[in-house]
Coordinates of C-alpha atoms and ligand atoms in Angstrom, one line a residue:
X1 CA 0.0 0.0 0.0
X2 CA 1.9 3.0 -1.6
X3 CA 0.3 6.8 -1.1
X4 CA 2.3 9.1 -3.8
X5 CA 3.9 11.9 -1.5
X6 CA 2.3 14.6 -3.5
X7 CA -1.3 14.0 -1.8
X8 CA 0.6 14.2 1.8
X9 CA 1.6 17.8 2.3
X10 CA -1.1 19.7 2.9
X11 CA -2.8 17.0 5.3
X12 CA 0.4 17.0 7.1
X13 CA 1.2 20.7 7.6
X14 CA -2.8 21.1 9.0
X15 CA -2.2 18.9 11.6
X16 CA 1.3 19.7 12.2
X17 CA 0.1 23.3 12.8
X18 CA -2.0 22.3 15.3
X19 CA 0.2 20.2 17.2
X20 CA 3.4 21.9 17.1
X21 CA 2.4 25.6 16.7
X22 CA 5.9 26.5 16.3
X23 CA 6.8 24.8 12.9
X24 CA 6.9 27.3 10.4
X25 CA 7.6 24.8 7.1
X26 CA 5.3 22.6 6.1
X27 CA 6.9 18.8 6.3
X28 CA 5.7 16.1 4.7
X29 CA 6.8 12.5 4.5
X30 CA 10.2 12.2 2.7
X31 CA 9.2 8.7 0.6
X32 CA 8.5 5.3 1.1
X33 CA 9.4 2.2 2.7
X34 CA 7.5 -1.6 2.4
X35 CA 4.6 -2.1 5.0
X36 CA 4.8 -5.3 7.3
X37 CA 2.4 -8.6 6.7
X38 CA 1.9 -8.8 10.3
X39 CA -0.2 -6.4 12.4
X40 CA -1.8 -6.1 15.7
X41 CA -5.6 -6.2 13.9
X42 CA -7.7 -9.6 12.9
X43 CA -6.3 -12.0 10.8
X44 CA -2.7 -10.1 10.9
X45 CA -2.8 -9.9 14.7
X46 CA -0.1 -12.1 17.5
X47 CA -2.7 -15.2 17.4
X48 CA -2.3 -15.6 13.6
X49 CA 1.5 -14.5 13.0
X50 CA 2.3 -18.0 12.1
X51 CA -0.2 -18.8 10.3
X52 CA 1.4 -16.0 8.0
X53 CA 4.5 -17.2 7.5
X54 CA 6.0 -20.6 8.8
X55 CA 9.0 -18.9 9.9
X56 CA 6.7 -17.7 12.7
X57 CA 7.0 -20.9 14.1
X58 CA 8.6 -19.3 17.4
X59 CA 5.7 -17.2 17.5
X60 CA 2.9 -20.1 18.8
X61 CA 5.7 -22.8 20.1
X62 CA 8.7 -21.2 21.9
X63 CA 8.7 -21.4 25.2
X64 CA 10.7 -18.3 25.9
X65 CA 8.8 -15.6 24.2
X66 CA 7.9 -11.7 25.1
X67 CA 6.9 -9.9 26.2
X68 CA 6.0 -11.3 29.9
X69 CA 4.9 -9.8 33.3
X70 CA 7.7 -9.1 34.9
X71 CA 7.7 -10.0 38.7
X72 CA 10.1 -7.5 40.5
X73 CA 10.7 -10.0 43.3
X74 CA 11.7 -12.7 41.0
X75 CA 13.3 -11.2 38.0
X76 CA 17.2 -11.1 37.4
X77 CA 18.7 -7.2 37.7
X78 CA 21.7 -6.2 36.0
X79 CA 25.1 -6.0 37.6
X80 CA 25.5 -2.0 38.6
X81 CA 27.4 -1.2 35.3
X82 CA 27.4 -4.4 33.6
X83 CA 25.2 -2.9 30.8
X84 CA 26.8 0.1 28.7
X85 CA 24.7 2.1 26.2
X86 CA 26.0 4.3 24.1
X87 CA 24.2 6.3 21.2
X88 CA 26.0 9.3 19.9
X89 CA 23.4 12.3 18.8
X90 CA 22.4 12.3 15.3
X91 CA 21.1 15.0 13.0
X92 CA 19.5 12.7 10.2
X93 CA 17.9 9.4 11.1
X94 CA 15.3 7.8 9.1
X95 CA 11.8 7.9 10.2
X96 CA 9.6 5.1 9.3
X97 CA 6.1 4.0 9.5
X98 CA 5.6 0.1 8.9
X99 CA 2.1 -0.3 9.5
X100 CA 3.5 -2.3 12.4
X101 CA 4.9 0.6 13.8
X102 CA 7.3 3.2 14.3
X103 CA 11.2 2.8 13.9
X104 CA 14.0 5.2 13.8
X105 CA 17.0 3.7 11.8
X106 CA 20.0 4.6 13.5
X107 CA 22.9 2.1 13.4
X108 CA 25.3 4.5 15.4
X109 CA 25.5 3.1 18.6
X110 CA 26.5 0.5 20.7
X111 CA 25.5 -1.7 24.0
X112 CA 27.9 -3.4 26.2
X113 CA 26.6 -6.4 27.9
X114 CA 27.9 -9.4 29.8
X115 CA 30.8 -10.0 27.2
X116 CA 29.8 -8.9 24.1
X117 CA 29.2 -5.8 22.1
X118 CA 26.5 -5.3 19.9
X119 CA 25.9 -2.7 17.3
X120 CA 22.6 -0.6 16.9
X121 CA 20.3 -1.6 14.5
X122 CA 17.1 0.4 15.5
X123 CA 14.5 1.9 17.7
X124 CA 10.6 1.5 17.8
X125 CA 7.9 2.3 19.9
X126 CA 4.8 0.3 21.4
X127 CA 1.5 1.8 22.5
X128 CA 0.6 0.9 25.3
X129 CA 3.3 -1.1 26.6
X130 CA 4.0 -4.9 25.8
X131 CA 5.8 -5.3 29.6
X132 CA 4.2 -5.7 32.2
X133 CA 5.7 -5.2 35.5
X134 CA 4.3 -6.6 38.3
X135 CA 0.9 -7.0 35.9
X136 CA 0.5 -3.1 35.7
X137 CA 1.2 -2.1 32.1
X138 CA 2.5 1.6 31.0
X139 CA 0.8 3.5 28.5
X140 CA 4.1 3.4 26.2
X141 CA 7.5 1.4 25.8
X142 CA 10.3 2.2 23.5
X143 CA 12.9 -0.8 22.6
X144 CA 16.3 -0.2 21.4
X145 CA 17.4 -3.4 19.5
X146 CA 21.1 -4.7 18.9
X147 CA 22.8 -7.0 17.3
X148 CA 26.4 -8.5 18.2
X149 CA 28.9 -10.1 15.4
X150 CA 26.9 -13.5 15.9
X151 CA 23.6 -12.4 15.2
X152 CA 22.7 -12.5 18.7
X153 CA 20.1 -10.1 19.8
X154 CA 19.8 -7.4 22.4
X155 CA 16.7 -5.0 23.7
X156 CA 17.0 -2.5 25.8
X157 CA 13.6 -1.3 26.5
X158 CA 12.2 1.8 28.6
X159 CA 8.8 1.9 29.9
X160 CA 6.7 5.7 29.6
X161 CA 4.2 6.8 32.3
X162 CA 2.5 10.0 32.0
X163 CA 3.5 13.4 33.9
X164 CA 0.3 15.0 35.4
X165 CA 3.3 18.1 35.5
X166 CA 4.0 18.8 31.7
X167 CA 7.2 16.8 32.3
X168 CA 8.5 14.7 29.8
X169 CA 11.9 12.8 28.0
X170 CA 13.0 15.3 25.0
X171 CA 14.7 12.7 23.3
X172 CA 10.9 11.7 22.6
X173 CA 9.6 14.6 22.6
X174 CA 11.9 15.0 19.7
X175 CA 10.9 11.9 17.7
X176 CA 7.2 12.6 18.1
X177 CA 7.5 15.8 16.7
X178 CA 7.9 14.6 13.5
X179 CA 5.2 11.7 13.7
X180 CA 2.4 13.3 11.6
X181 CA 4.5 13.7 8.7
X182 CA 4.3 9.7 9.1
X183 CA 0.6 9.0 9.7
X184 CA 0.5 7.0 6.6
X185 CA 1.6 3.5 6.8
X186 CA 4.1 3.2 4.1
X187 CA 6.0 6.3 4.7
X188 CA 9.0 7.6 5.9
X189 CA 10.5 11.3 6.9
X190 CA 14.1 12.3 8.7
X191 CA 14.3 13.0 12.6
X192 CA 15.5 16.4 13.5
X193 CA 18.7 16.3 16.0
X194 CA 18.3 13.6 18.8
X195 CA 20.4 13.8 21.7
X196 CA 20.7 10.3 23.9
X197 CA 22.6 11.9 27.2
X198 CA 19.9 11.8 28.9
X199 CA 18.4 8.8 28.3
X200 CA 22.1 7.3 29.0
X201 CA 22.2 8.6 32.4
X202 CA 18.7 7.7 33.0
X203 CA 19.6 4.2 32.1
X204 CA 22.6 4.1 33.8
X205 CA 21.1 5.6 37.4
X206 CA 18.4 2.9 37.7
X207 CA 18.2 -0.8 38.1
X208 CA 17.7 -2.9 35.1
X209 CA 16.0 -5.6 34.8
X210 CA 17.4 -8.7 32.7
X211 CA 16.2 -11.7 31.5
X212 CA 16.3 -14.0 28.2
X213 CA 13.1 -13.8 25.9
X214 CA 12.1 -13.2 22.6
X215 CA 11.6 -10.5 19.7
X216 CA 7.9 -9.7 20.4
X217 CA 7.0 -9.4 16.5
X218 CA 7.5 -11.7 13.9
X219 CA 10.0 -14.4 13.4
X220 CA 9.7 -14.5 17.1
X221 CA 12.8 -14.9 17.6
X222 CA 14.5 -16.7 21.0
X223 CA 17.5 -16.2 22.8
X224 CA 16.4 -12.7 22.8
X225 CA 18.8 -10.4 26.2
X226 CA 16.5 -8.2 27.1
X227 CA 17.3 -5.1 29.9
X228 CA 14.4 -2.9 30.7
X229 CA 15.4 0.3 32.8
X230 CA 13.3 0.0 36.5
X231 CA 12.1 3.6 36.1
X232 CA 9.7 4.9 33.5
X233 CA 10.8 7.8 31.8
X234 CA 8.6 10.6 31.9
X235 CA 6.6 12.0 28.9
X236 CA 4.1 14.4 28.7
X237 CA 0.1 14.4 27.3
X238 CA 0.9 16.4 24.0
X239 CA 3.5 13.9 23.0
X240 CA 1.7 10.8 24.0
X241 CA -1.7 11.6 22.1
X242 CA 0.4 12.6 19.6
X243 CA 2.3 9.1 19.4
X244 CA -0.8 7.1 20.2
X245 CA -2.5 8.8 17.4
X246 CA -0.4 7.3 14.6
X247 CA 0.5 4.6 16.4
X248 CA -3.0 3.3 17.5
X249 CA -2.5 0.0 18.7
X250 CA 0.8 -2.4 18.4
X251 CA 1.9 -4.6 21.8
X252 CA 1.7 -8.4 21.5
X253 CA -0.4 -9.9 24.1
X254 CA 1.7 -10.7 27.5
X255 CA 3.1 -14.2 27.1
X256 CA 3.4 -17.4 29.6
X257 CA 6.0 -17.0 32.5
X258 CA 9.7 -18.1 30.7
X259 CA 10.0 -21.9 30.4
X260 CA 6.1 -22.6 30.5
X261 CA 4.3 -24.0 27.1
X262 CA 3.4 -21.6 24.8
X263 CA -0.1 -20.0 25.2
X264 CA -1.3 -20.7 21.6
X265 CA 0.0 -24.5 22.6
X266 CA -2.1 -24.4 26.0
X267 CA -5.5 -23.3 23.9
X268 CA -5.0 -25.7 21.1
X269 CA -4.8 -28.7 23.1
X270 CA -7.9 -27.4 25.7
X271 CA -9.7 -27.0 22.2
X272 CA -9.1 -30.5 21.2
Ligands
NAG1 C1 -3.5 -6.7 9.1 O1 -2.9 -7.7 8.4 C2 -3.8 -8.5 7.6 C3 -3.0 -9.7 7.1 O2 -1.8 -9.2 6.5 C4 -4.4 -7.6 6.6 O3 -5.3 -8.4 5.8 C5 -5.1 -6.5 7.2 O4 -5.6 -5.6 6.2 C6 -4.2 -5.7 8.1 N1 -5.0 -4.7 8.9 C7 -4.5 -3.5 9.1 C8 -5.4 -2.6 9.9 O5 -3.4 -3.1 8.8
NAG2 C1 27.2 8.1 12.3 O1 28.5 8.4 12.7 C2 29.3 8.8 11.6 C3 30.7 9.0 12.1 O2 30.8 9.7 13.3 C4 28.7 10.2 11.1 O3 29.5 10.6 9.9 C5 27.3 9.9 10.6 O4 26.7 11.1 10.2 C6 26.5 9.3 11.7 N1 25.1 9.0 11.2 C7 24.0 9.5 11.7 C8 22.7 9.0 11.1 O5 24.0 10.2 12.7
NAG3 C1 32.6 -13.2 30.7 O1 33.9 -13.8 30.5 C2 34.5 -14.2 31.7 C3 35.9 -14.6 31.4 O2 36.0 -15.4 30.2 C4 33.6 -15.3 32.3 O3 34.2 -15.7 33.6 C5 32.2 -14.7 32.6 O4 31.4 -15.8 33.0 C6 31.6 -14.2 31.3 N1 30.4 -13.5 31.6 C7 29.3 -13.7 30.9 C8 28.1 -12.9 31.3 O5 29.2 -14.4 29.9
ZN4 ZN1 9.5 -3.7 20.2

């Protein structure tokens, strides 16, 4: 599903104008990029994903997938700085909207982690969160994913709860700002300067909590290190609806506890 760019200006710059009153050039979405099979909607939605694509198997038999609830008094923290994130700031990143979701491609960067390094690959966000902690879920989560020389996988994944004080992560605040120009599913623009010091030091002042899962889309992936900071990052109402707008709807439904049979197992057999 293809929109030419021509049509998307004008819709753009009205709601941009309303939004961010402080844009004075109209933006519009830069091209476009191929939209994802799977979705969060019907027939493309978590239950069905293998049923789109046998590679999927993960998806309905691992045992080890994500997201999960995460129990605070059981779950594995991080060594005090055992994991190292660094993503230099960046005028230019791509922008994209894959019907899925929303990901920045940014493959500066690079997280530390029990013995290896991995490289950056991308960032995307969820609405509402795909975490659970403690069976409370957040209205947003963001996951930063790696890969190391192997092909072996890393997340780093911060949870968003709304400030009732206007206060918010700029970093985000930063990324949203450009999200109209993306409302189209199909489409991508360029991210104006993004500066990760802050969410660095965030990272780095709070516990993290570890554990080995899956990707939560599509192949499903295992052997997945996941580190979710301990602290939600703030963000404020403007950005949020903002986000939430575009985004609508994309978290995978919370899985089994690690090791247990896969849900999608546990309701086909109770069906036969
Ligand atoms: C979700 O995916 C299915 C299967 O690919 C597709 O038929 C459907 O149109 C998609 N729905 C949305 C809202 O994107
Ligand atoms: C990545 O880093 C290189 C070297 O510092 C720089 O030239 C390039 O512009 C950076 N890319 C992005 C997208 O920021
Ligand atoms: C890292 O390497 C050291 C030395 O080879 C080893 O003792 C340690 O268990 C490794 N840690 C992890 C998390 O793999
Ligand atoms: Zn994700």
């Amino acid at each position: 599903m293809k929109v030419t760019a021509a049509i998307l200006p004008l819709i753009a710059s009205a709601t941009a104008s309303c939004l961010h009153g402080t844009s004075l050039l109209p933006r519009s979405a830069d091209g476009t990029v191929d939209i994802n099979s799977f979705n969060y909607t019907n027939t493309g939605g978590p239950l069905t994903w293998y049923g789109l694509d046998a590679k999927n198997s993960a998806c309905s038999e691992g045992k080890h997938q994500s997201p999960i609830d995460i129990v605070t008094k059981d779950i594995d923290y991080a060594a005090a700085n055992s994991v190292r994130f660094n993503v230099p700031s960046t005028d230019n990143a791509k922008f994209e909207n894959l019907g899925s979701g929303l990901e920045v491609v940014l493959t500066n960067g690079t997280l530390v982690a029990g013995n290896s390094t991995y490289k950056l690959a991308q960032f995307h966000s969820h609405t509402p969160s795909e975490h659970r902690i403690n069976e409370e879920y957040y209205p947003m989560e963001v996951h930063f994913v790696f890969e190391n020389s192997n092909n072996a996988i890393a997340v780093v994944g911060f949870v968003f709860e709304l400030s009732q004080f206007g206060y918010s992560t700029p970093l985000f605040d930063s990324v949203f700002a450009h999200i109209d120009d993306i409302a189209t599913p199909g489409t991508y623009t360029k991210t104006g300067h993004l500066d990760f010091t802050a969410l660095t030091a965030h990272l780095k002042s709070h516990g993290i909590y570890q554990y080995t899962g899956s990707l939560t889309t599509p192949p499903c992936s295992e052997n997945v290190a996941w580190f979710l900071s301990t602290e939600p990052l703030p963000l404020n109402v403007q950005s949020y609806n903002a986000a939430k707008h575009v985004l609508k709807f994309n978290a995978r439904y919370t899985q089994n506890a690690l090791g247990q049979d896969n849900l999608l197992e546990v309701a086909a057999s109770e069906l036969n």
